[in-house]
mmCIF file of C-alpha atoms and ligand atoms in Angstrom:
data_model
loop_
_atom_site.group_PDB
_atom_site.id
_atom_site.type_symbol
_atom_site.label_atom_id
_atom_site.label_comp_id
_atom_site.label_asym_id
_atom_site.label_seq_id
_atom_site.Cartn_x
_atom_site.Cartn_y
_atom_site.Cartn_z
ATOM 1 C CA UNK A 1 -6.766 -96.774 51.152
ATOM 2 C CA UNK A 2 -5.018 -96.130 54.373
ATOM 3 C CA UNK A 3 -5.444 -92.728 56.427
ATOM 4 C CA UNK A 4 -2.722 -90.926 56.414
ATOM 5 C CA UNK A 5 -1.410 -88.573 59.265
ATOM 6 C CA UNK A 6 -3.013 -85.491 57.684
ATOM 7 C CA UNK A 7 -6.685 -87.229 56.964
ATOM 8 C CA UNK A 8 -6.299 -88.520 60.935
ATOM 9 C CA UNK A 9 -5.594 -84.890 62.062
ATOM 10 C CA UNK A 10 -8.564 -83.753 59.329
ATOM 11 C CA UNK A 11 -10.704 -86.346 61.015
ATOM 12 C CA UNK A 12 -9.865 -85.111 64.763
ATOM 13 C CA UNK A 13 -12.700 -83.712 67.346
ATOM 14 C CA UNK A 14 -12.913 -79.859 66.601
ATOM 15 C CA UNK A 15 -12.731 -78.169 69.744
ATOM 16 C CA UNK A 16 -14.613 -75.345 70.501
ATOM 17 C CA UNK A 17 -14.820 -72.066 70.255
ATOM 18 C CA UNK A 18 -13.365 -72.403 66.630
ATOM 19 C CA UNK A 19 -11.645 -69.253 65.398
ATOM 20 C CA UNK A 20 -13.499 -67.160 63.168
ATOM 21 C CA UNK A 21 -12.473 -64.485 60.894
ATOM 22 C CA UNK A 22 -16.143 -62.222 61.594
ATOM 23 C CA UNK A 23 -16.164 -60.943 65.699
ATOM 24 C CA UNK A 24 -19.210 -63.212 67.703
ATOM 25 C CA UNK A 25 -22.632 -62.898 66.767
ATOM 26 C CA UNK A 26 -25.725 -64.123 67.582
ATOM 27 C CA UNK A 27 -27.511 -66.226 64.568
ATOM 28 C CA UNK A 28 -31.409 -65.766 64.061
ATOM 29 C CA UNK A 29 -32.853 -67.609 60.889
ATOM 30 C CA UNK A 30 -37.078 -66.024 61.208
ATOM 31 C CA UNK A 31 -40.010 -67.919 59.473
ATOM 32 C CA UNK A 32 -41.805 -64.615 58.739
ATOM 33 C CA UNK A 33 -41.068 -61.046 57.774
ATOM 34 C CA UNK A 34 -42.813 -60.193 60.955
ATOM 35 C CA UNK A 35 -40.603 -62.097 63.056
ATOM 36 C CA UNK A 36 -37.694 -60.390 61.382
ATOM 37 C CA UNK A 37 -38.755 -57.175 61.535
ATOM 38 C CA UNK A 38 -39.105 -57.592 65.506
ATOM 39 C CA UNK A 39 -35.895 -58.800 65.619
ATOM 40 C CA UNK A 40 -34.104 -56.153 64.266
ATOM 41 C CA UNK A 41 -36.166 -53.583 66.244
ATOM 42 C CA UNK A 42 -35.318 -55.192 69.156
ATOM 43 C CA UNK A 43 -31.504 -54.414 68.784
ATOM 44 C CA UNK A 44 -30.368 -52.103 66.971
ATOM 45 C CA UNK A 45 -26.816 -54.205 66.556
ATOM 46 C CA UNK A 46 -28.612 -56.186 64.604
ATOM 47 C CA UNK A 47 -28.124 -56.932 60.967
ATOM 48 C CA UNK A 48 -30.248 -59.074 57.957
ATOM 49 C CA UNK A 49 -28.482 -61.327 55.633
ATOM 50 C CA UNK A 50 -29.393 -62.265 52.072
ATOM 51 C CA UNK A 51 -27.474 -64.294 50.009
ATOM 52 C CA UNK A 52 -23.996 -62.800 51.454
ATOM 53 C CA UNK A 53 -22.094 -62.048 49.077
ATOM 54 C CA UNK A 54 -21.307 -58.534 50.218
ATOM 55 C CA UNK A 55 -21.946 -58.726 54.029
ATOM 56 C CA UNK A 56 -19.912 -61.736 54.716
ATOM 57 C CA UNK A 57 -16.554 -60.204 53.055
ATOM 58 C CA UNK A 58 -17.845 -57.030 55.395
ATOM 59 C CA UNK A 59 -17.403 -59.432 58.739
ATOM 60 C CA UNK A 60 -14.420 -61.266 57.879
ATOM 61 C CA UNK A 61 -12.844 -58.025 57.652
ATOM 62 C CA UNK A 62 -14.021 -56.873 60.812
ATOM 63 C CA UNK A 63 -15.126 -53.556 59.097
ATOM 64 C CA UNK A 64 -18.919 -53.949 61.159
ATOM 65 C CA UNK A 65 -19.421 -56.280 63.936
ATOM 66 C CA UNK A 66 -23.390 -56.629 64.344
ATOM 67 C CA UNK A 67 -24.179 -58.741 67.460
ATOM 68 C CA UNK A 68 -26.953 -60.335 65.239
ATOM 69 C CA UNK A 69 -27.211 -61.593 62.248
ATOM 70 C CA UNK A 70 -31.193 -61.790 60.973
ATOM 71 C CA UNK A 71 -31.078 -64.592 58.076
ATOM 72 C CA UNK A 72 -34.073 -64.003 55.599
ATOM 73 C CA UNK A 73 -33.459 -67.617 53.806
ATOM 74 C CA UNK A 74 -36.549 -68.458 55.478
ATOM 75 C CA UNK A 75 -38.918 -65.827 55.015
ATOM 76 C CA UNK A 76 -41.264 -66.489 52.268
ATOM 77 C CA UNK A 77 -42.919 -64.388 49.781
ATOM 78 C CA UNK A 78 -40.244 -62.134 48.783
ATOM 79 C CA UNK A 79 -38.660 -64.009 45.816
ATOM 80 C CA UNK A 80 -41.353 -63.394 43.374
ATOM 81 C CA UNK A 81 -40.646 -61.861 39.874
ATOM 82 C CA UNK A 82 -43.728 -60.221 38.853
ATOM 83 C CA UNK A 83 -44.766 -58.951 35.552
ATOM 84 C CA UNK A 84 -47.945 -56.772 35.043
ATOM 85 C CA UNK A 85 -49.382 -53.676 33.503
ATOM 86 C CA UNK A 86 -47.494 -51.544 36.365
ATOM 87 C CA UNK A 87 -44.294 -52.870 35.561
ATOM 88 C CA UNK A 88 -41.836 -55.336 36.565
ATOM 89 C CA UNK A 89 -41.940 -56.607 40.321
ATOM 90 C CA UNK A 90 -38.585 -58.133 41.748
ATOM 91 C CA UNK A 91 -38.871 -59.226 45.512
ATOM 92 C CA UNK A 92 -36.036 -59.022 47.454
ATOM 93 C CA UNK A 93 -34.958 -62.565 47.458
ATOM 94 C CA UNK A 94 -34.575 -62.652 43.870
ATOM 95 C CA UNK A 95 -31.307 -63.843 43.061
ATOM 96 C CA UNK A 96 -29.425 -62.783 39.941
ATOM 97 C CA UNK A 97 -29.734 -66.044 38.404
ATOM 98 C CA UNK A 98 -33.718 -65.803 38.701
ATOM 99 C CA UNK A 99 -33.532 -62.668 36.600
ATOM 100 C CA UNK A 100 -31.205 -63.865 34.020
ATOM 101 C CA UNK A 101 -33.098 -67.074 33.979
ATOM 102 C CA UNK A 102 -36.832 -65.395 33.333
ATOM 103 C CA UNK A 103 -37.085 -65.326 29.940
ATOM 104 C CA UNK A 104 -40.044 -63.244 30.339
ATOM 105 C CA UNK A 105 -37.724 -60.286 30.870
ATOM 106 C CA UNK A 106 -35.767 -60.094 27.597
ATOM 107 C CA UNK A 107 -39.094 -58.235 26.561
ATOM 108 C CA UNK A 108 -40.576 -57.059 29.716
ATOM 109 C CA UNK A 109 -37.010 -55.748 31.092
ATOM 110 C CA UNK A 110 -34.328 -56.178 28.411
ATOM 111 C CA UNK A 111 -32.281 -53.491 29.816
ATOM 112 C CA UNK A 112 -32.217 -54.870 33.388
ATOM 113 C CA UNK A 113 -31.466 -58.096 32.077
ATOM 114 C CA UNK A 114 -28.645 -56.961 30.034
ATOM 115 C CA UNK A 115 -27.118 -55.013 33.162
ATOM 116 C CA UNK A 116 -27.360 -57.844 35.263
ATOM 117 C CA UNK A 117 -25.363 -60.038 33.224
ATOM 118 C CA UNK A 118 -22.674 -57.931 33.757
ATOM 119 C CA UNK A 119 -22.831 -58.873 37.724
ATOM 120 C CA UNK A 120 -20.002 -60.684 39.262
ATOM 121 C CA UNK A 121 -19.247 -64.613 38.731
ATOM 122 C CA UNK A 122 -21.559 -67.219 38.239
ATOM 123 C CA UNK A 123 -21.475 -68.314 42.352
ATOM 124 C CA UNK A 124 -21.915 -64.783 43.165
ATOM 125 C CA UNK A 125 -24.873 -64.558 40.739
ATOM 126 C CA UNK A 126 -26.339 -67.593 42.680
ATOM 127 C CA UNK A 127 -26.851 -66.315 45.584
ATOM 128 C CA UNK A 128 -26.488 -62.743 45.458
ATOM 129 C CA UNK A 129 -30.131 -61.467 45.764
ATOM 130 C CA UNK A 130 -32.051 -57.790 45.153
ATOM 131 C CA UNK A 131 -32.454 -56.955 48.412
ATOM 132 C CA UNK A 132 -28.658 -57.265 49.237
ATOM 133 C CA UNK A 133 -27.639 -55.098 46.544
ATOM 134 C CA UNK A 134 -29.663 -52.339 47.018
ATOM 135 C CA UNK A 135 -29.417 -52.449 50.641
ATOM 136 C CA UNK A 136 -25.681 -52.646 50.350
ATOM 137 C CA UNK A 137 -25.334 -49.724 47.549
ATOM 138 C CA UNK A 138 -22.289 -49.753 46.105
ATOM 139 C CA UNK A 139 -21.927 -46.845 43.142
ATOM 140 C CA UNK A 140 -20.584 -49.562 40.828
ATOM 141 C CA UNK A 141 -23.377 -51.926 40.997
ATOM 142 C CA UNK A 142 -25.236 -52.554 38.170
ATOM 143 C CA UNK A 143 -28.853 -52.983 39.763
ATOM 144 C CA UNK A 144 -28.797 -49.380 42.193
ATOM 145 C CA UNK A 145 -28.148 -47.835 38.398
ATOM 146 C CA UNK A 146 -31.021 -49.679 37.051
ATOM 147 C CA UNK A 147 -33.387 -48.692 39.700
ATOM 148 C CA UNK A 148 -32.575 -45.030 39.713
ATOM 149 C CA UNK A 149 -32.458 -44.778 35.556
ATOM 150 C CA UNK A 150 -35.478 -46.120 35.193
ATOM 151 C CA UNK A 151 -37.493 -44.258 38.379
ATOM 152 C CA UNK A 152 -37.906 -47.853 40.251
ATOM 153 C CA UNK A 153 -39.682 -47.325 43.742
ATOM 154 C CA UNK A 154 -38.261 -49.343 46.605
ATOM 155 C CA UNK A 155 -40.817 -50.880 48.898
ATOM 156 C CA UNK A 156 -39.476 -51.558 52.569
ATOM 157 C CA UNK A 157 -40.832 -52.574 56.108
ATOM 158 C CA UNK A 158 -40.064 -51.591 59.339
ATOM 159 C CA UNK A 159 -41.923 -51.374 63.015
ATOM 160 C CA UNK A 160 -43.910 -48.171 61.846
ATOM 161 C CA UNK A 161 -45.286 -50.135 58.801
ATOM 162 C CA UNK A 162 -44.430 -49.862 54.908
ATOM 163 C CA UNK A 163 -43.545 -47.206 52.805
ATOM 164 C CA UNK A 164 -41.810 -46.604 49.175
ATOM 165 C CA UNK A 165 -38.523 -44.709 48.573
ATOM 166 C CA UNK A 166 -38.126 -43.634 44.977
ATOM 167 C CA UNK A 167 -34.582 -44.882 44.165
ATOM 168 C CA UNK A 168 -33.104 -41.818 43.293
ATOM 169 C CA UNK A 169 -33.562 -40.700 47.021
ATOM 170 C CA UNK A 170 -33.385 -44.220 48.521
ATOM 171 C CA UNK A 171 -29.187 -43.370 47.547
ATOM 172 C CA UNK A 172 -27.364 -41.464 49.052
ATOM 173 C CA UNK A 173 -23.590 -42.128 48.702
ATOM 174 C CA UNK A 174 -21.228 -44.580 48.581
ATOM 175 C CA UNK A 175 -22.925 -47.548 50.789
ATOM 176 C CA UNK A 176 -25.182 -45.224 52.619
ATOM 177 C CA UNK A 177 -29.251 -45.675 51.686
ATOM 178 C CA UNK A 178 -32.151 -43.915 53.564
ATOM 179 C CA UNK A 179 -32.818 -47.098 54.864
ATOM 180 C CA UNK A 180 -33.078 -47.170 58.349
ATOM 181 C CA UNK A 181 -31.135 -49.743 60.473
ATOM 182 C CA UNK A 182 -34.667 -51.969 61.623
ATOM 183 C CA UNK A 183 -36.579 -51.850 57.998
ATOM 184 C CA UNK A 184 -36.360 -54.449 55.500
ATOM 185 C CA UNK A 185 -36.440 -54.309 51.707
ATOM 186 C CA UNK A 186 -39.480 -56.044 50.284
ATOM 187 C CA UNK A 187 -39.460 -55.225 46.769
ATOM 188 C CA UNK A 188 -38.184 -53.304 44.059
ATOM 189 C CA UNK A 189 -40.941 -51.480 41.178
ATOM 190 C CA UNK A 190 -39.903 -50.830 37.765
ATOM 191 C CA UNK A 191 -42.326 -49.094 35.692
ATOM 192 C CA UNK A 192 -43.824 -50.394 32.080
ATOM 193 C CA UNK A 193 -40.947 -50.740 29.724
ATOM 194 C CA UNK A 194 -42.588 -49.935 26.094
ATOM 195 C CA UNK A 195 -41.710 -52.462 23.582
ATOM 196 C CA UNK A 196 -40.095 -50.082 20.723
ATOM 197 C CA UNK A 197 -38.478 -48.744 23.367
ATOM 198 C CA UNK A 198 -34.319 -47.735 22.582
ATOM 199 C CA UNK A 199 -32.366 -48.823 25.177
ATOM 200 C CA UNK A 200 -28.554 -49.881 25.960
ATOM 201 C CA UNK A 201 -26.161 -50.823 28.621
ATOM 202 C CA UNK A 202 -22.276 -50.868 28.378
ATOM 203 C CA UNK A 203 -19.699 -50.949 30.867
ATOM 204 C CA UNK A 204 -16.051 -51.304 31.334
ATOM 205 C CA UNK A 205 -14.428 -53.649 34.142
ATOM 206 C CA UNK A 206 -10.757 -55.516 34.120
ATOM 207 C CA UNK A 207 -11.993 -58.524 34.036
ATOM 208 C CA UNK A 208 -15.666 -59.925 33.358
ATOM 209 C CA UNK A 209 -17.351 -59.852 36.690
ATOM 210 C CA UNK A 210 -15.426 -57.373 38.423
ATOM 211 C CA UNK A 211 -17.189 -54.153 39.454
ATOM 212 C CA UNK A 212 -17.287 -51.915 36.237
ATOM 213 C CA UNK A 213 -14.683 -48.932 36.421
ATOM 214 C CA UNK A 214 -17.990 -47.073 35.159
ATOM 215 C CA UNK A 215 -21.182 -48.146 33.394
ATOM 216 C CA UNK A 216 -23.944 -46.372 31.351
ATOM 217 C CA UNK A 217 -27.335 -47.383 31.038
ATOM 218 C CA UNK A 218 -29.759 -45.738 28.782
ATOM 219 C CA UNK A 219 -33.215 -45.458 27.164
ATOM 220 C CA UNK A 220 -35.529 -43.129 24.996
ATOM 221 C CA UNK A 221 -38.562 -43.708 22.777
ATOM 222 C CA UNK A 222 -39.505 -42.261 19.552
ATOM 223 C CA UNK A 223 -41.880 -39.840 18.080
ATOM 224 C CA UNK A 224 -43.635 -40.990 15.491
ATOM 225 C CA UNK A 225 -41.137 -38.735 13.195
ATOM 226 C CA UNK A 226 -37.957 -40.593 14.959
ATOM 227 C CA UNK A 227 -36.920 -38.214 16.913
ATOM 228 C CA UNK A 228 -36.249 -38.759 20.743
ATOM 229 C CA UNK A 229 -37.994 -38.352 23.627
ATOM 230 C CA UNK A 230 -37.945 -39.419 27.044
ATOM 231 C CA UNK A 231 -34.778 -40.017 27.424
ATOM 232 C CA UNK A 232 -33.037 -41.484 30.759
ATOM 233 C CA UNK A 233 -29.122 -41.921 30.878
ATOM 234 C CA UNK A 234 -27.478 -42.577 33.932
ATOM 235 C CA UNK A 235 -23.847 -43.507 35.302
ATOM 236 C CA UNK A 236 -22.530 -45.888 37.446
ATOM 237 C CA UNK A 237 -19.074 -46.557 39.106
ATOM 238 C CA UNK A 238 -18.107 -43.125 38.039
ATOM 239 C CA UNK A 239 -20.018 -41.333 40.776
ATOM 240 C CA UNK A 240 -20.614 -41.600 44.524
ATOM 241 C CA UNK A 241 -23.997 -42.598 43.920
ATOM 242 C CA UNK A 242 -25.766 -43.796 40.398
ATOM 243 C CA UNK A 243 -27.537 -41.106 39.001
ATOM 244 C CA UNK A 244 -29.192 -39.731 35.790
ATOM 245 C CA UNK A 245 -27.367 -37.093 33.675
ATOM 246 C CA UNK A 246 -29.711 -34.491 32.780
ATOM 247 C CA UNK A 247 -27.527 -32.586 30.645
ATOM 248 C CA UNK A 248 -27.220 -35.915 28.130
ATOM 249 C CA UNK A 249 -30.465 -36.186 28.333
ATOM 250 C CA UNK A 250 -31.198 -32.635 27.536
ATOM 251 C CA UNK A 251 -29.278 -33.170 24.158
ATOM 252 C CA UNK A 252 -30.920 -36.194 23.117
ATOM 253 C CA UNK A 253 -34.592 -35.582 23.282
ATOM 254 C CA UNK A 254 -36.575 -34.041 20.277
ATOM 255 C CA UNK A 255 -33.437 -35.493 18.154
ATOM 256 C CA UNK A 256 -32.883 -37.581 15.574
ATOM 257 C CA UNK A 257 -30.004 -39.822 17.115
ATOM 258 C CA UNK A 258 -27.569 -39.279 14.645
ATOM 259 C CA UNK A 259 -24.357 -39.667 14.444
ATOM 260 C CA UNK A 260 -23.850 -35.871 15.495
ATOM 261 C CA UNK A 261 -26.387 -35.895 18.606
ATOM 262 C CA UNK A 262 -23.942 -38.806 19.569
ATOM 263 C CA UNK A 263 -20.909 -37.381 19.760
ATOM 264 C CA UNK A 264 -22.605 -34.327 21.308
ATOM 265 C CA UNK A 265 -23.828 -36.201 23.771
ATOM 266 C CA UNK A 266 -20.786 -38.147 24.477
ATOM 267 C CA UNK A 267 -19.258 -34.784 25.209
ATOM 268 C CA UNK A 268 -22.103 -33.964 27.395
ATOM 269 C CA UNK A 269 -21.402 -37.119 29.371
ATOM 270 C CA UNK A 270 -17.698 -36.788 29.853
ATOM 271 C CA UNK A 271 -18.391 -32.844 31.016
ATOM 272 C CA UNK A 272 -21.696 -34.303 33.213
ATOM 273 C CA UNK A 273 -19.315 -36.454 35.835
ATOM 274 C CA UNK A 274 -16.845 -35.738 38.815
ATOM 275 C CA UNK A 275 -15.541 -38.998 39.366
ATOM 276 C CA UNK A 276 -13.650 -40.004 41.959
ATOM 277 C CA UNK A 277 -9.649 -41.210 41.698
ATOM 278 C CA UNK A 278 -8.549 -44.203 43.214
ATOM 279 C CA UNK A 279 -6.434 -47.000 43.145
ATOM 280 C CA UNK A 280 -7.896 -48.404 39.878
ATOM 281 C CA UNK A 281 -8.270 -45.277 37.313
ATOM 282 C CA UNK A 282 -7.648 -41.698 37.980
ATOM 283 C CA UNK A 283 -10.519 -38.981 37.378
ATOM 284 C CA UNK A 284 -9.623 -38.343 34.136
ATOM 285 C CA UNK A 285 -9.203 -41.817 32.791
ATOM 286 C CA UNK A 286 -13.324 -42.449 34.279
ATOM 287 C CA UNK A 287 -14.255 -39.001 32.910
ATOM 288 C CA UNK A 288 -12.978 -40.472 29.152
ATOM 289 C CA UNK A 289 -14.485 -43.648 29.433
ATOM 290 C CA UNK A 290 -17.963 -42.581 30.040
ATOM 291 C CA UNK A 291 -18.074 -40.710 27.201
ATOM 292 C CA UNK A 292 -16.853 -43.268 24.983
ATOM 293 C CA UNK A 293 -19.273 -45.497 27.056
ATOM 294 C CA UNK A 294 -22.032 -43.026 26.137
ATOM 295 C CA UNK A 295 -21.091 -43.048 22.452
ATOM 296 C CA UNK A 296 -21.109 -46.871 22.286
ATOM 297 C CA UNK A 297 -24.280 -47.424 23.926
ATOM 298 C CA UNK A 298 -26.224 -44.996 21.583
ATOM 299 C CA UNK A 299 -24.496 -46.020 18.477
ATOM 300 C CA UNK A 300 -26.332 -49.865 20.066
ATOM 301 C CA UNK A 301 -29.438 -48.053 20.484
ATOM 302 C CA UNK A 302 -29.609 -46.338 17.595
ATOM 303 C CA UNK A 303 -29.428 -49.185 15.081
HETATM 304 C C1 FAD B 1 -15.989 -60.951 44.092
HETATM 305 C C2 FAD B 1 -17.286 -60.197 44.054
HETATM 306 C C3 FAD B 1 -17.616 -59.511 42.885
HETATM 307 C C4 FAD B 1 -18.815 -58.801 42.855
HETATM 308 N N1 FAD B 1 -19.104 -58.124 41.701
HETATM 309 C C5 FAD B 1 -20.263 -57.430 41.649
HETATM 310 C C6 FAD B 1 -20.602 -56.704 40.469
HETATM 311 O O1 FAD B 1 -19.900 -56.692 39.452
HETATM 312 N N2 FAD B 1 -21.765 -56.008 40.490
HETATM 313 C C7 FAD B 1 -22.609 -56.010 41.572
HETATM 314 O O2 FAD B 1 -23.658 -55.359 41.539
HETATM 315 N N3 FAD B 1 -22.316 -56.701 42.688
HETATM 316 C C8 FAD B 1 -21.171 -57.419 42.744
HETATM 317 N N4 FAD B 1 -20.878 -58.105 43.886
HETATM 318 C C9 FAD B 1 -21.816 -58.040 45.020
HETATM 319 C C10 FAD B 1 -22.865 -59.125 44.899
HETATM 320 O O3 FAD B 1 -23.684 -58.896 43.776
HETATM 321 C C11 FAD B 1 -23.736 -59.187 46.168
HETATM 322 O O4 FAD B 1 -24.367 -60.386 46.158
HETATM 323 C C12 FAD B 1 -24.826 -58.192 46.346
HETATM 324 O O5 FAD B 1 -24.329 -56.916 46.235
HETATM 325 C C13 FAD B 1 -25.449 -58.327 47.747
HETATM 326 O O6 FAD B 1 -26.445 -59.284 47.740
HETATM 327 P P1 FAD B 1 -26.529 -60.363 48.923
HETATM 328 O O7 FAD B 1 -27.878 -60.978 48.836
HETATM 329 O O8 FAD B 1 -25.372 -61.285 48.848
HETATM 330 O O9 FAD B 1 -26.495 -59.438 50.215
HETATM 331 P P2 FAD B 1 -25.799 -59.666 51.634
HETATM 332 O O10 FAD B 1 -24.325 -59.779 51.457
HETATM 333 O O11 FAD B 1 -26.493 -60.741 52.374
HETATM 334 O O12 FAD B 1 -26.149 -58.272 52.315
HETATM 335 C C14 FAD B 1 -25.601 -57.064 51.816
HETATM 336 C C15 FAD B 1 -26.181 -55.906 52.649
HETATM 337 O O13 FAD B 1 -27.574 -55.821 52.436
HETATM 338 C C16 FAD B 1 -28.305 -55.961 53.665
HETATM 339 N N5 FAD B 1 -29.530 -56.675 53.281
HETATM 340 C C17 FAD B 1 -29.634 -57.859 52.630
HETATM 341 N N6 FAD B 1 -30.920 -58.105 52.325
HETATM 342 C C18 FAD B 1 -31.634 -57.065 52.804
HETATM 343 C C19 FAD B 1 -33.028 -56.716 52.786
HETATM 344 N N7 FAD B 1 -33.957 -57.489 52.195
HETATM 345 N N8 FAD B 1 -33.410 -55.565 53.372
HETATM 346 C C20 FAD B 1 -32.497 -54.746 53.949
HETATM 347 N N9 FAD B 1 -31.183 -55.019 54.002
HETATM 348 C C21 FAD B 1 -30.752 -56.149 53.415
HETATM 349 C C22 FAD B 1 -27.365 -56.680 54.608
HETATM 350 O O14 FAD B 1 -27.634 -56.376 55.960
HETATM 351 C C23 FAD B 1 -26.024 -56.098 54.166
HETATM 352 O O15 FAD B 1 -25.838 -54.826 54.735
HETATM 353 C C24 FAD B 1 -19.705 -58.811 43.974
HETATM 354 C C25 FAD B 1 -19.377 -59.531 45.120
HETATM 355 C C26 FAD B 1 -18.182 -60.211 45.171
HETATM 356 C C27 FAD B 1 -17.863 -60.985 46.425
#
């Protein structure tokens, strides 16, 4: 086959500097979380990359510019799914994939499972990691609602040393987290899940993959006369920040989940919310569909 014009221009020198859509920045790719944590205390421009699926969109927009970009590809030890008697442990490398792929989960997590297969497109799920979507916190995501429904503890390094951040004040509002700018995210804890545990997770996007217009996730566990207790139901996508509804969960426990404690608490949901409007549904519209998102996802965990 001959080259034509095009493949001979394809095939030309590139000169440099090429164009790029993100502003300059310097690339760093560390061998230890040591090495990255003194490179991001060193400037405080810089910035860690995961699996980039969120940040890179984030450059070629030119919405930040960091002058460094701190790749943690390299850095070992932090793509680890544990599972012990304190839980389930899920280092920050772990990709999507690795949890929908760990078929220990579908007993030791099913409801983080479940809410992770609601995550984006298969190319995203390959590379888009724990870390990164905790880090980046955006109210629709499916994992920042896991962590905070189910009390998970964020573990995180910096220069000053280690410390845990329980989710629900590791959030603080639409892609804003009390991380600060030089500590890394190790790991995320999720406490025991209880085998006869009830749980569910529904959500509602355009299309499969697409960020959910809102989300519920839930959980109780039964006395040993069936009524509820313990109950955890929290919202996603509606909200600036995922977060529990207390007044659901007020109706639910020391019930029988009937058919009449769901509807009431479907109500309670709906009333429970100020969402947001914006270009793809309107206050009310969200309002709505997390009740009807409540009322599905018990009527699942009830049977
Ligand atoms: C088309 C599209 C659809 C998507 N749909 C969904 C969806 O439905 N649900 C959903 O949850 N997500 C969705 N995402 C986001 C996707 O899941 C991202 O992969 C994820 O949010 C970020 O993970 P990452 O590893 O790619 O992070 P990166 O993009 O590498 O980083 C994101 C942010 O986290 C920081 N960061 C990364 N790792 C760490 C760390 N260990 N410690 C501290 N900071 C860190 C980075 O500095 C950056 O600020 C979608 C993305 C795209 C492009």
């Amino acid at each position: 086959m001959r080259l034509g014009a095009e493949s001979a221009h394809i095939a030309a020198p590139i000169s440099y500097p090429v164009p790029m859509k993100p502003a300059r920045f310097e690339y760093r790719a560390p061998n230890t979380l040591e090495e990255a944590v003194a490179l991001l205390a060193a400037d405080p421009e810089a910035k860690p990359i995961a699996g980039g699926q969120s940040l890179m969109p984030v450059l070629n927009f030119r919405l930040a510019a960091p002058t460094m970009l701190v790749d943690l590809w390299r850095v070992g030890g932090l793509d680890e799914i544990a599972i012990g008697a304190d839980g389930v442990r899920l280092g920050a490398k772990v990709r999507w994939r690795d949890i929908e792929a760990d078929h220990r989960l579908a007993t030791a997590h099913p409801l983080l499972q479940e809410a992770v297969s609601h995550v984006a497109h298969y190319q995203i799920r390959n590379r888009g990691t724990v870390g990164g979507s905790l880090a980046h916190a955006d109210p629709a995501a499916e994992l920042p609602g896991i962590a905070v429904i189910c009390d998970g503890e964020i573990r995180v390094v910096g220069p000053a040393g280690q410390r845990t951040i329980s989710a629900d004040e590791f959030f603080i509002g639409p892609l804003s987290t009390a991380l600060r700018p030089d500590e890394l995210i190790t790991e995320l804890r999720l406490p025991i899940w209880p085998a006869e545990r009830r749980w569910a997770f529904r959500e509602f996007a355009r299309r499969h993959g697409d960020f959910a217009l809102a989300g519920v996730a839930l959980f109780y566990d039964l006395d040993p006369d069936g009524r509820a207790h313990d109950a955890h139901v929290g919202v996603i996508g509606a909200c600036s920040r995922p977060h529990r509804l207390g007044p659901v969960e007020a109706v639910l426990n020391g019930r029988v989940i009937d058919g009449t404690a769901i509807e009431a608490a479907a109500k309670a949901a709906s009333a429970a919310v100020d969402p947001p409007n914006d270009l793809h549904a309107d206050a009310d519209y969200r309002r709505a569909l997390v009740g009807t998102l409540t009322e599905r996802a018990l009527t699942t965990a009830a049977q």
